[in-house]
Amino acid sequence: MSDYFDDKDTSTPRHEPARQPDPAPRAEPHLGDARSQPRQEEAPAGSGLAHERRDERRYIRVSPTFEVRFDDGNRFRGLDLSQGGFAIESPRPMRQDARVRGSIAITTASGELLVPVSAQCRHSLALEGRGGAHHAGFEITDISPSHLELLRRVVRAHLAGRPLDVEQMVQGEDAQTPRKRRGTGSTPQAAARPPRPMGRYVALFIGFAVLAVVAAATAYRNFMLIEPNFAAVTAPRIDIRAPSPGILMAHELKAGDRVTRDERLTRVKDVDLESDLILAEAAQRYNSQLIENLQENLDGANGGQVSLANSAEPGNGDAVSFETVSPDIARARIDQFETARDFQASRVTALQARQSQNEIYSPCDCLVAWALSSSDGTYINESEKIMTLMRTGDDEVMVEALVHMDDIDRIEPDQLAYLSLPNASGPISARVRSVALDIERQPRAGFPSWVRQQQNVASVLLVPEKPLPVESVGTPVDVRFTEQALLGATAEWIWQSGRRVVQQASQLFSGIGDNDTADTAG
């Protein structure tokens, strides 16, 4: 036998009146819930529960169709239900303070809801006219938060007059919300909106102000400052050309290498020049030998006849013949041979000088901008370009700009200008060094030849106040000449700052897009 029944119950029978359907909820607590007695303020007729306090909702009882199942297998018909407890109809009296465990089985339109609870009996009263049946009230002592929320939704659904439906209870709408709209007798007043923070308005105003300043600076920069047709970073150029036709000997120089003054660069092998030098040296030795032999014959003749060669030019295709002459004629021929020897010596010196020019050395401490490949015995003609060197000393890396003749009268030496290198953090100040109409007077590396073919332009050299890196030679730059130093500097700095922000934002979004692409591919 279960220990929660009490066969010695002497409680007074309870007369239960007939239940009448009442759409309005009852605020009567379970008997025995003395810890928090409900209170309901008097409200005008027809106002429903418009003035009901939120803390009293826990003890509002409703009468859904439900059954209480104890763990020992006994089942009892449920009489009423609230968030704090429930009442059942028992065939026997219940022992007061008896603790039970079980489940509340609530019948809905689409199924049955089970709410596991632990409860304690608070009262057990006999029901008159029910054949010994008792009304037993229990207080819920242990329930999980999720089941408590389910129980609250069941109570609110009955308070709102809606039939129980599992699917509607799973949805996020609180069932009592429509009831509150219908129950209020007067027009609901909108809740007071919290004051909006002033920070957002200040930030918005600052944003508009910054945009306006950037727009004004951009307009001033584009329409008031002088913009050249083209500008690039340049340096003095030295072209190394072939002194004579021949084969370019091997070298290991390439663009970007540095060379020092008098450093050997390469050599041009001129086969014809080397052949002429060999023949000239042979002719010189031949004449020297003729003179020596004739002098010996003349010394040994003792006034007699002397034999000598009739030609001072060896290798002319004719066989050398000898003849016999007098000593006076022999001495005269010695003078001729000495003249021919001196001529060949001068010719050898000239050919050696020409050959020494084929050994090419660096004229300065320079940077190799371009070098002709020497692979596979490259043949070059005279004056053909072999290398291009750049001078990279102090104040030699400058900016050259081509300015139209319509604007050249507004530019003068030492005028202020601003340079903008790609991906630079800010503008670079520069001063005008010279204005020249002859743009080929001083060839400079880093400036394309096709740009120099423009008509009606003048060349303006700018010396930057901050040294430019040598690697930037040949890089196009954005140049603005200003006549008002203060306004020009302000506009340039504002424009550069805005451009820098846009570049950083683009890099950030590009990085985010690359990461998303990599994640998708992975």
Coordinates of C-alpha atoms in Angstrom, one line a residue:
M1 CA 0.0 0.0 0.0
S2 CA 1.3 3.5 -0.9
D3 CA 2.4 5.6 2.1
Y4 CA 0.7 8.8 0.9
F5 CA -2.9 7.6 1.8
D6 CA -4.3 8.5 5.2
D7 CA -7.1 6.1 6.4
K8 CA -7.5 8.2 9.6
D9 CA -8.4 11.4 7.9
T10 CA -10.9 13.4 10.0
S11 CA -11.1 16.5 7.8
T12 CA -14.3 18.3 7.3
P13 CA -16.2 17.4 4.1
R14 CA -15.9 20.0 1.4
H15 CA -18.9 21.2 -0.5
E16 CA -17.8 21.8 -4.0
P17 CA -20.1 24.0 -6.0
A18 CA -20.9 23.2 -9.6
R19 CA -18.3 24.6 -11.9
Q20 CA -19.4 27.3 -14.3
P21 CA -17.3 28.2 -17.4
D22 CA -15.5 31.4 -16.8
P23 CA -13.3 32.8 -19.4
A24 CA -11.6 35.1 -16.8
P25 CA -8.8 33.5 -14.8
R26 CA -9.2 32.9 -11.1
A27 CA -6.6 34.3 -8.8
E28 CA -7.3 31.7 -6.0
P29 CA -4.3 29.8 -4.7
H30 CA -4.1 26.3 -3.5
L31 CA -5.1 25.6 0.0
G32 CA -2.0 25.4 2.0
D33 CA 0.1 27.8 0.0
A34 CA 0.4 30.2 2.8
R35 CA 3.8 31.5 1.8
S36 CA 2.4 33.8 -0.8
Q37 CA -1.3 34.6 -0.7
P38 CA -2.6 36.0 -4.0
R39 CA -4.0 39.5 -4.2
Q40 CA -6.3 40.8 -6.8
E41 CA -7.1 44.5 -7.1
E42 CA -10.7 45.5 -7.7
A43 CA -11.2 46.4 -11.3
P44 CA -14.1 47.9 -13.2
A45 CA -16.5 45.6 -14.9
G46 CA -15.4 44.4 -18.3
S47 CA -11.7 45.3 -17.6
G48 CA -10.7 41.6 -17.0
L49 CA -7.2 41.3 -15.5
A50 CA -5.9 44.6 -16.7
H51 CA -4.6 45.4 -13.2
E52 CA -3.3 42.0 -12.3
R53 CA 0.2 42.0 -10.8
R54 CA 2.9 39.9 -12.6
D55 CA 4.0 38.2 -9.3
E56 CA 0.5 36.7 -8.9
R57 CA 0.6 34.8 -12.2
R58 CA 2.4 31.9 -10.5
Y59 CA -0.7 31.0 -8.4
I60 CA -3.5 31.5 -10.9
R61 CA -5.3 28.2 -11.3
V62 CA -6.8 26.9 -14.5
S63 CA -8.7 23.7 -15.2
P64 CA -7.3 21.9 -18.3
T65 CA -7.9 18.3 -19.0
F66 CA -5.1 16.5 -17.3
E67 CA -4.2 13.5 -15.2
V68 CA -1.6 13.0 -12.5
R69 CA 0.4 9.8 -12.6
F70 CA 2.4 8.8 -9.6
D71 CA 5.6 6.7 -9.9
D72 CA 3.9 3.7 -8.2
G73 CA 1.4 3.4 -11.0
N74 CA -1.6 5.2 -9.4
R75 CA -3.4 7.7 -11.6
F76 CA -5.7 10.5 -10.5
R77 CA -8.0 12.9 -12.4
G78 CA -6.8 16.4 -12.2
L79 CA -9.1 19.2 -10.9
D80 CA -7.0 22.4 -11.3
L81 CA -3.5 23.4 -12.2
S82 CA -1.1 26.3 -11.6
Q83 CA 2.6 27.0 -11.8
G84 CA 2.9 26.4 -8.1
G85 CA 0.8 23.2 -7.7
F86 CA -2.1 21.1 -8.7
A87 CA -5.3 19.5 -7.2
I88 CA -6.5 16.0 -7.9
E89 CA -9.5 13.8 -7.1
S90 CA -8.5 10.9 -4.8
P91 CA -10.7 8.0 -3.8
R92 CA -9.1 8.0 -0.4
P93 CA -7.7 10.7 1.9
M94 CA -4.1 11.8 1.4
R95 CA -1.7 12.2 4.3
Q96 CA -0.8 15.8 4.9
D97 CA 2.9 16.7 4.0
A98 CA 3.2 13.5 2.1
R99 CA 5.9 13.8 -0.7
V100 CA 5.2 12.2 -4.0
R101 CA 6.9 12.0 -7.4
G102 CA 5.1 11.6 -10.7
S103 CA 4.1 13.3 -13.9
I104 CA 1.3 15.7 -14.9
A105 CA -0.2 14.4 -18.2
I106 CA -1.9 17.3 -19.9
T107 CA -4.2 16.4 -22.8
T108 CA -3.9 18.7 -25.9
A109 CA -5.5 18.7 -29.3
S110 CA -2.5 17.1 -31.0
G111 CA -1.1 14.9 -28.2
E112 CA -0.2 14.7 -24.6
L113 CA 2.3 16.7 -22.6
L114 CA 4.1 15.1 -19.7
V115 CA 5.6 17.3 -17.0
P116 CA 7.7 15.4 -14.4
V117 CA 7.4 17.0 -10.9
S118 CA 7.9 16.3 -7.2
A119 CA 5.1 17.6 -4.9
Q120 CA 4.1 17.7 -1.3
C121 CA 0.5 17.3 -0.1
R122 CA -0.9 20.5 1.6
H123 CA -4.5 19.5 2.3
S124 CA -7.0 16.6 1.7
L125 CA -10.7 17.4 2.0
A126 CA -13.7 15.1 1.4
L127 CA -16.0 16.0 -1.5
E128 CA -19.7 15.7 -0.6
G129 CA -21.8 13.6 -2.8
R130 CA -18.8 11.9 -4.5
G131 CA -19.0 8.6 -2.7
G132 CA -16.0 9.2 -0.4
A133 CA -13.8 11.0 -3.0
H134 CA -11.3 13.6 -1.7
H135 CA -9.9 16.9 -3.0
A136 CA -6.2 16.7 -2.5
G137 CA -4.0 19.8 -3.1
F138 CA -0.3 19.5 -3.8
E139 CA 2.5 22.1 -4.0
I140 CA 5.2 21.5 -6.6
T141 CA 8.6 21.3 -4.8
D142 CA 10.9 20.2 -7.6
I143 CA 10.5 20.9 -11.4
S144 CA 13.1 21.5 -14.1
P145 CA 13.3 25.0 -15.6
S146 CA 12.2 23.8 -19.1
H147 CA 9.2 22.0 -17.7
L148 CA 8.3 25.0 -15.6
E149 CA 8.3 27.1 -18.8
L150 CA 6.1 24.5 -20.4
L151 CA 3.7 24.7 -17.5
R152 CA 3.7 28.5 -17.7
R153 CA 2.7 28.3 -21.4
V154 CA -0.1 25.9 -20.6
V155 CA -1.5 28.3 -17.9
R156 CA -1.2 31.3 -20.2
A157 CA -2.8 29.5 -23.1
H158 CA -5.9 28.8 -20.9
L159 CA -5.9 32.4 -19.6
A160 CA -5.9 33.6 -23.2
G161 CA -8.8 31.3 -24.0
R162 CA -6.9 29.3 -26.6
P163 CA -7.1 25.5 -27.0
L164 CA -3.9 23.7 -26.2
D165 CA -1.8 22.9 -29.2
V166 CA 1.7 21.5 -29.0
E167 CA 2.8 23.2 -32.3
Q168 CA 1.5 26.6 -31.2
M169 CA 3.2 26.2 -27.8
V170 CA 6.6 25.5 -29.5
Q171 CA 6.4 28.8 -31.4
G172 CA 7.9 31.9 -29.8
E173 CA 4.6 33.9 -29.4
D174 CA 3.4 34.2 -25.8
A175 CA -0.2 33.1 -25.8
Q176 CA -1.2 35.8 -23.3
T177 CA -0.1 38.6 -25.5
P178 CA -3.4 38.8 -27.6
R179 CA -5.3 38.5 -24.4
K180 CA -3.6 41.5 -22.9
R181 CA -4.5 43.5 -26.0
R182 CA -8.2 42.5 -25.8
G183 CA -8.4 42.8 -22.0
T184 CA -7.4 46.5 -21.7
G185 CA -10.4 48.7 -21.7
S186 CA -8.6 51.8 -22.8
T187 CA -6.3 52.5 -25.7
P188 CA -2.8 51.2 -24.9
Q189 CA -0.2 53.8 -24.6
A190 CA 3.1 53.4 -26.3
A191 CA 6.0 52.8 -24.0
A192 CA 8.3 55.7 -23.5
R193 CA 11.2 55.4 -25.9
P194 CA 14.7 55.8 -24.3
P195 CA 16.5 58.9 -25.4
R196 CA 18.8 58.3 -28.2
P197 CA 22.5 58.9 -27.5
M198 CA 24.0 62.1 -28.8
G199 CA 27.2 60.2 -29.8
R200 CA 25.7 58.9 -33.0
Y201 CA 24.6 62.3 -34.1
V202 CA 28.0 63.7 -33.3
A203 CA 29.7 60.9 -35.3
L204 CA 27.4 61.4 -38.2
F205 CA 28.1 65.2 -38.2
I206 CA 31.8 64.6 -38.1
G207 CA 31.6 62.1 -40.9
F208 CA 29.7 64.6 -43.1
A209 CA 32.3 67.3 -42.2
V210 CA 35.2 65.0 -43.1
L211 CA 33.6 64.2 -46.5
A212 CA 33.0 67.9 -47.2
V213 CA 36.6 68.8 -46.4
V214 CA 37.9 65.9 -48.6
A215 CA 35.7 66.9 -51.5
A216 CA 36.8 70.5 -51.2
A217 CA 40.5 69.5 -51.1
T218 CA 40.0 67.2 -54.1
A219 CA 38.3 70.0 -56.1
Y220 CA 41.0 72.5 -55.2
R221 CA 43.8 70.0 -56.1
N222 CA 42.3 69.1 -59.5
F223 CA 41.3 72.5 -60.7
M224 CA 43.6 75.0 -59.0
L225 CA 47.0 73.3 -59.0
I226 CA 49.1 72.8 -62.2
E227 CA 49.1 69.2 -63.4
P228 CA 51.8 68.1 -65.9
N229 CA 51.1 65.8 -68.8
F230 CA 53.5 63.2 -67.5
A231 CA 56.0 62.8 -64.8
A232 CA 58.4 60.1 -63.7
V233 CA 61.4 59.5 -61.4
T234 CA 64.6 59.8 -63.5
A235 CA 68.4 59.8 -63.1
P236 CA 71.3 60.8 -65.4
R237 CA 71.9 58.2 -68.0
I238 CA 75.2 57.0 -69.6
D239 CA 75.0 54.8 -72.7
I240 CA 77.9 52.4 -73.3
R241 CA 78.2 51.8 -77.0
A242 CA 80.5 49.5 -79.1
P243 CA 83.7 51.2 -80.2
S244 CA 84.0 48.9 -83.2
P245 CA 82.1 46.0 -84.8
G246 CA 82.8 42.6 -83.4
I247 CA 81.7 39.9 -81.0
L248 CA 80.6 40.9 -77.5
M249 CA 82.5 38.9 -75.0
A250 CA 80.9 37.2 -72.0
H251 CA 80.0 39.3 -69.0
E252 CA 77.8 38.7 -65.9
L253 CA 76.2 42.1 -65.5
K254 CA 72.4 42.6 -65.4
A255 CA 69.9 45.3 -64.6
G256 CA 70.2 46.3 -60.9
D257 CA 73.9 45.5 -60.5
R258 CA 76.2 48.2 -59.1
V259 CA 79.6 49.0 -60.7
T260 CA 82.4 51.2 -59.5
R261 CA 84.5 53.6 -61.4
D262 CA 87.2 52.1 -63.7
E263 CA 85.7 48.6 -63.2
R264 CA 86.0 46.4 -66.3
L265 CA 82.6 45.8 -67.8
T266 CA 83.1 43.8 -71.0
R267 CA 85.2 43.5 -74.2
V268 CA 84.4 43.6 -77.9
K269 CA 86.5 41.3 -80.0
D270 CA 87.3 42.9 -83.4
V271 CA 88.8 40.2 -85.6
D272 CA 89.8 42.6 -88.5
L273 CA 91.5 45.0 -86.1
E274 CA 93.5 42.2 -84.5
S275 CA 94.5 41.0 -88.0
D276 CA 95.7 44.5 -89.0
L277 CA 97.7 44.8 -85.8
I278 CA 99.4 41.4 -86.4
L279 CA 100.4 42.5 -90.0
A280 CA 101.6 45.9 -88.8
E281 CA 103.8 44.3 -86.2
A282 CA 105.2 41.8 -88.7
A283 CA 106.0 44.7 -91.2
Q284 CA 107.8 46.5 -88.5
R285 CA 110.0 43.5 -87.6
Y286 CA 110.7 42.9 -91.4
N287 CA 111.9 46.5 -91.9
S288 CA 114.0 46.3 -88.8
Q289 CA 115.6 43.1 -90.0
L290 CA 116.3 44.6 -93.5
I291 CA 118.0 47.6 -91.9
E292 CA 120.2 45.3 -89.7
N293 CA 121.2 43.0 -92.6
L294 CA 122.0 45.9 -95.0
Q295 CA 124.1 47.6 -92.3
E296 CA 126.1 44.4 -91.8
N297 CA 126.7 43.9 -95.5
L298 CA 127.7 47.6 -95.9
D299 CA 130.2 47.2 -93.0
G300 CA 131.8 44.1 -94.5
A301 CA 132.0 45.3 -98.2
N302 CA 135.1 47.6 -97.7
G303 CA 134.0 49.9 -100.4
G304 CA 132.7 47.1 -102.7
Q305 CA 129.2 46.3 -104.0
V306 CA 126.4 45.6 -101.5
S307 CA 123.4 43.2 -102.0
L308 CA 120.0 44.4 -100.8
A309 CA 116.2 43.7 -101.1
N310 CA 114.3 45.7 -103.6
S311 CA 111.0 45.9 -101.4
A312 CA 110.2 47.2 -97.9
E313 CA 106.7 45.9 -97.9
P314 CA 106.5 42.1 -97.1
G315 CA 103.5 40.1 -97.9
N316 CA 102.4 42.1 -100.9
G317 CA 102.2 39.0 -103.1
D318 CA 105.5 39.5 -105.0
A319 CA 108.6 37.5 -104.4
V320 CA 111.4 39.4 -102.8
S321 CA 114.4 40.0 -105.2
F322 CA 117.9 41.2 -104.3
E323 CA 120.2 43.4 -106.3
T324 CA 123.8 44.6 -106.0
V325 CA 124.3 48.3 -105.5
S326 CA 127.1 50.7 -104.5
P327 CA 127.7 51.6 -100.9
D328 CA 126.2 55.1 -101.4
I329 CA 123.0 53.7 -102.8
A330 CA 122.9 51.2 -99.9
R331 CA 123.1 54.0 -97.4
A332 CA 120.2 55.7 -99.1
R333 CA 118.2 52.6 -99.0
I334 CA 118.9 52.2 -95.3
D335 CA 117.2 55.6 -94.8
Q336 CA 114.1 54.4 -96.8
F337 CA 113.9 51.3 -94.7
E338 CA 114.1 53.2 -91.4
T339 CA 111.3 55.5 -92.7
A340 CA 109.1 52.4 -93.5
R341 CA 110.0 50.9 -90.1
D342 CA 108.9 54.1 -88.3
F343 CA 105.7 54.2 -90.2
Q344 CA 104.9 50.6 -89.3
A345 CA 105.7 51.4 -85.6
S346 CA 103.2 54.3 -85.7
R347 CA 100.6 52.1 -87.3
V348 CA 101.1 49.4 -84.6
T349 CA 100.6 52.1 -81.9
A350 CA 97.4 53.3 -83.5
L351 CA 96.0 49.8 -83.9
Q352 CA 96.9 49.0 -80.3
A353 CA 95.1 52.2 -79.2
R354 CA 92.0 51.1 -81.1
Q355 CA 92.2 47.7 -79.6
S356 CA 92.4 49.1 -76.1
Q357 CA 89.1 50.9 -76.7
N358 CA 87.4 47.6 -77.1
E359 CA 88.2 47.0 -73.4
I360 CA 85.1 48.7 -71.8
Y361 CA 85.4 50.1 -68.3
S362 CA 82.8 51.9 -66.1
P363 CA 83.1 55.7 -66.2
C364 CA 81.5 56.2 -62.7
D365 CA 80.0 54.6 -59.6
C366 CA 76.7 53.7 -61.3
L367 CA 73.8 51.4 -61.4
V368 CA 73.3 49.1 -64.4
A369 CA 69.9 50.0 -65.8
W370 CA 70.1 47.7 -68.9
A371 CA 72.7 45.3 -70.3
L372 CA 72.9 43.5 -73.6
S373 CA 73.1 39.7 -73.2
S374 CA 76.5 38.2 -74.3
S375 CA 75.3 34.6 -74.7
D376 CA 76.1 32.7 -77.9
G377 CA 78.8 35.2 -79.2
T378 CA 76.5 38.1 -79.9
Y379 CA 77.7 40.2 -82.8
I380 CA 77.3 43.9 -82.6
N381 CA 78.0 46.8 -85.0
E382 CA 79.9 49.9 -84.3
S383 CA 78.1 52.4 -82.0
E384 CA 75.5 49.8 -81.0
K385 CA 74.3 50.2 -77.4
I386 CA 75.8 47.6 -75.0
M387 CA 74.7 48.9 -71.6
T388 CA 72.9 51.8 -69.9
L389 CA 74.2 53.1 -66.6
M390 CA 72.6 55.5 -64.2
R391 CA 74.3 57.9 -61.9
T392 CA 72.7 57.6 -58.4
G393 CA 74.7 60.1 -56.4
D394 CA 73.4 62.8 -54.1
D395 CA 70.7 65.1 -55.7
E396 CA 70.9 63.0 -59.0
V397 CA 67.7 61.0 -58.6
M398 CA 65.1 63.6 -59.5
V399 CA 61.6 63.9 -61.1
E400 CA 61.1 65.0 -64.6
A401 CA 57.8 66.4 -65.7
L402 CA 56.5 67.4 -69.1
V403 CA 54.4 70.6 -68.7
H404 CA 52.2 72.0 -71.5
M405 CA 53.3 75.3 -72.9
D406 CA 50.0 76.9 -71.8
D407 CA 51.1 76.4 -68.2
I408 CA 54.8 76.8 -68.4
D409 CA 54.7 80.6 -67.7
R410 CA 53.2 79.8 -64.3
I411 CA 56.3 77.8 -63.3
E412 CA 59.6 79.3 -62.2
P413 CA 62.8 78.0 -60.6
D414 CA 62.5 77.1 -56.9
Q415 CA 58.8 76.9 -57.1
L416 CA 57.1 74.4 -54.7
A417 CA 55.6 71.2 -55.9
Y418 CA 54.2 68.0 -54.4
L419 CA 55.0 64.4 -55.5
S420 CA 52.9 61.4 -54.9
L421 CA 54.5 58.0 -55.3
P422 CA 52.3 54.9 -55.7
N423 CA 51.4 53.3 -52.4
A424 CA 53.1 56.2 -50.5
S425 CA 51.8 57.3 -47.1
G426 CA 51.9 61.0 -47.9
P427 CA 53.1 63.7 -50.3
I428 CA 56.8 64.6 -50.8
S429 CA 57.7 68.3 -51.2
A430 CA 60.0 69.2 -54.1
R431 CA 61.5 72.4 -55.7
V432 CA 61.8 73.3 -59.3
R433 CA 65.4 73.1 -60.4
S434 CA 65.2 74.0 -64.1
V435 CA 62.8 74.6 -66.9
A436 CA 64.1 73.6 -70.4
L437 CA 62.5 73.5 -73.8
D438 CA 65.2 71.1 -75.1
I439 CA 64.3 67.9 -73.3
E440 CA 67.1 65.9 -74.9
R441 CA 69.8 68.2 -73.7
Q442 CA 70.6 65.9 -70.8
P443 CA 69.5 62.3 -71.4
R444 CA 67.9 60.7 -68.3
A445 CA 67.1 57.1 -67.5
G446 CA 63.5 56.2 -66.5
F447 CA 61.7 58.4 -69.0
P448 CA 60.1 56.6 -72.0
S449 CA 61.2 57.8 -75.4
W450 CA 57.7 57.8 -76.8
V451 CA 56.6 60.4 -74.2
R452 CA 59.3 62.7 -75.3
Q453 CA 57.8 62.9 -78.7
Q454 CA 54.9 65.0 -77.5
Q455 CA 54.7 68.5 -78.9
N456 CA 54.2 71.8 -77.1
V457 CA 55.7 70.6 -73.9
A458 CA 58.7 71.7 -71.8
S459 CA 60.8 69.6 -69.4
V460 CA 60.8 70.6 -65.7
L461 CA 63.3 69.0 -63.3
L462 CA 62.2 68.7 -59.7
V463 CA 64.6 68.1 -56.8
P464 CA 62.7 66.3 -53.9
E465 CA 63.4 67.5 -50.4
K466 CA 63.3 63.9 -49.3
P467 CA 65.7 61.6 -51.2
L468 CA 63.9 59.2 -53.5
P469 CA 64.9 55.5 -53.5
V470 CA 66.9 54.4 -56.5
E471 CA 64.5 51.5 -57.1
S472 CA 61.8 54.1 -58.0
V473 CA 63.6 55.3 -61.2
G474 CA 61.2 54.8 -64.0
T475 CA 58.1 54.9 -61.8
P476 CA 55.4 57.4 -62.9
V477 CA 54.5 59.9 -60.2
D478 CA 51.7 62.3 -59.6
V479 CA 52.9 65.9 -59.5
R480 CA 51.1 69.1 -58.6
F481 CA 52.7 72.6 -58.8
T482 CA 51.2 75.1 -56.4
E483 CA 51.4 78.9 -56.4
Q484 CA 49.9 79.2 -52.9
A485 CA 52.1 77.2 -50.6
L486 CA 49.7 77.0 -47.6
L487 CA 46.5 76.2 -49.5
G488 CA 48.4 73.7 -51.7
A489 CA 50.0 71.9 -48.8
T490 CA 46.7 71.7 -46.9
A491 CA 44.8 70.4 -50.0
E492 CA 47.5 67.9 -50.8
W493 CA 47.7 66.5 -47.3
I494 CA 44.0 66.1 -47.0
W495 CA 43.8 64.4 -50.4
Q496 CA 46.7 62.1 -49.6
S497 CA 45.1 61.1 -46.2
G498 CA 41.8 60.3 -47.9
R499 CA 43.6 58.2 -50.5
R500 CA 45.5 56.3 -47.9
V501 CA 42.3 55.5 -46.0
V502 CA 40.7 54.2 -49.2
Q503 CA 43.8 52.1 -50.0
Q504 CA 43.8 50.5 -46.5
A505 CA 40.0 49.8 -46.7
S506 CA 40.5 48.2 -50.1
Q507 CA 43.4 46.0 -48.8
L508 CA 41.3 45.0 -45.8
F509 CA 38.3 44.0 -47.9
S510 CA 40.5 42.2 -50.4
G511 CA 42.1 40.2 -47.5
I512 CA 38.6 39.3 -46.1
G513 CA 37.5 38.2 -49.6
D514 CA 40.7 36.1 -50.1
N515 CA 40.1 34.4 -46.7
D516 CA 36.5 33.6 -47.5
T517 CA 37.6 32.2 -50.9
A518 CA 40.3 30.1 -49.2
D519 CA 37.8 28.8 -46.6
T520 CA 35.3 27.9 -49.3
A521 CA 38.0 26.1 -51.3
G522 CA 39.1 24.3 -48.2

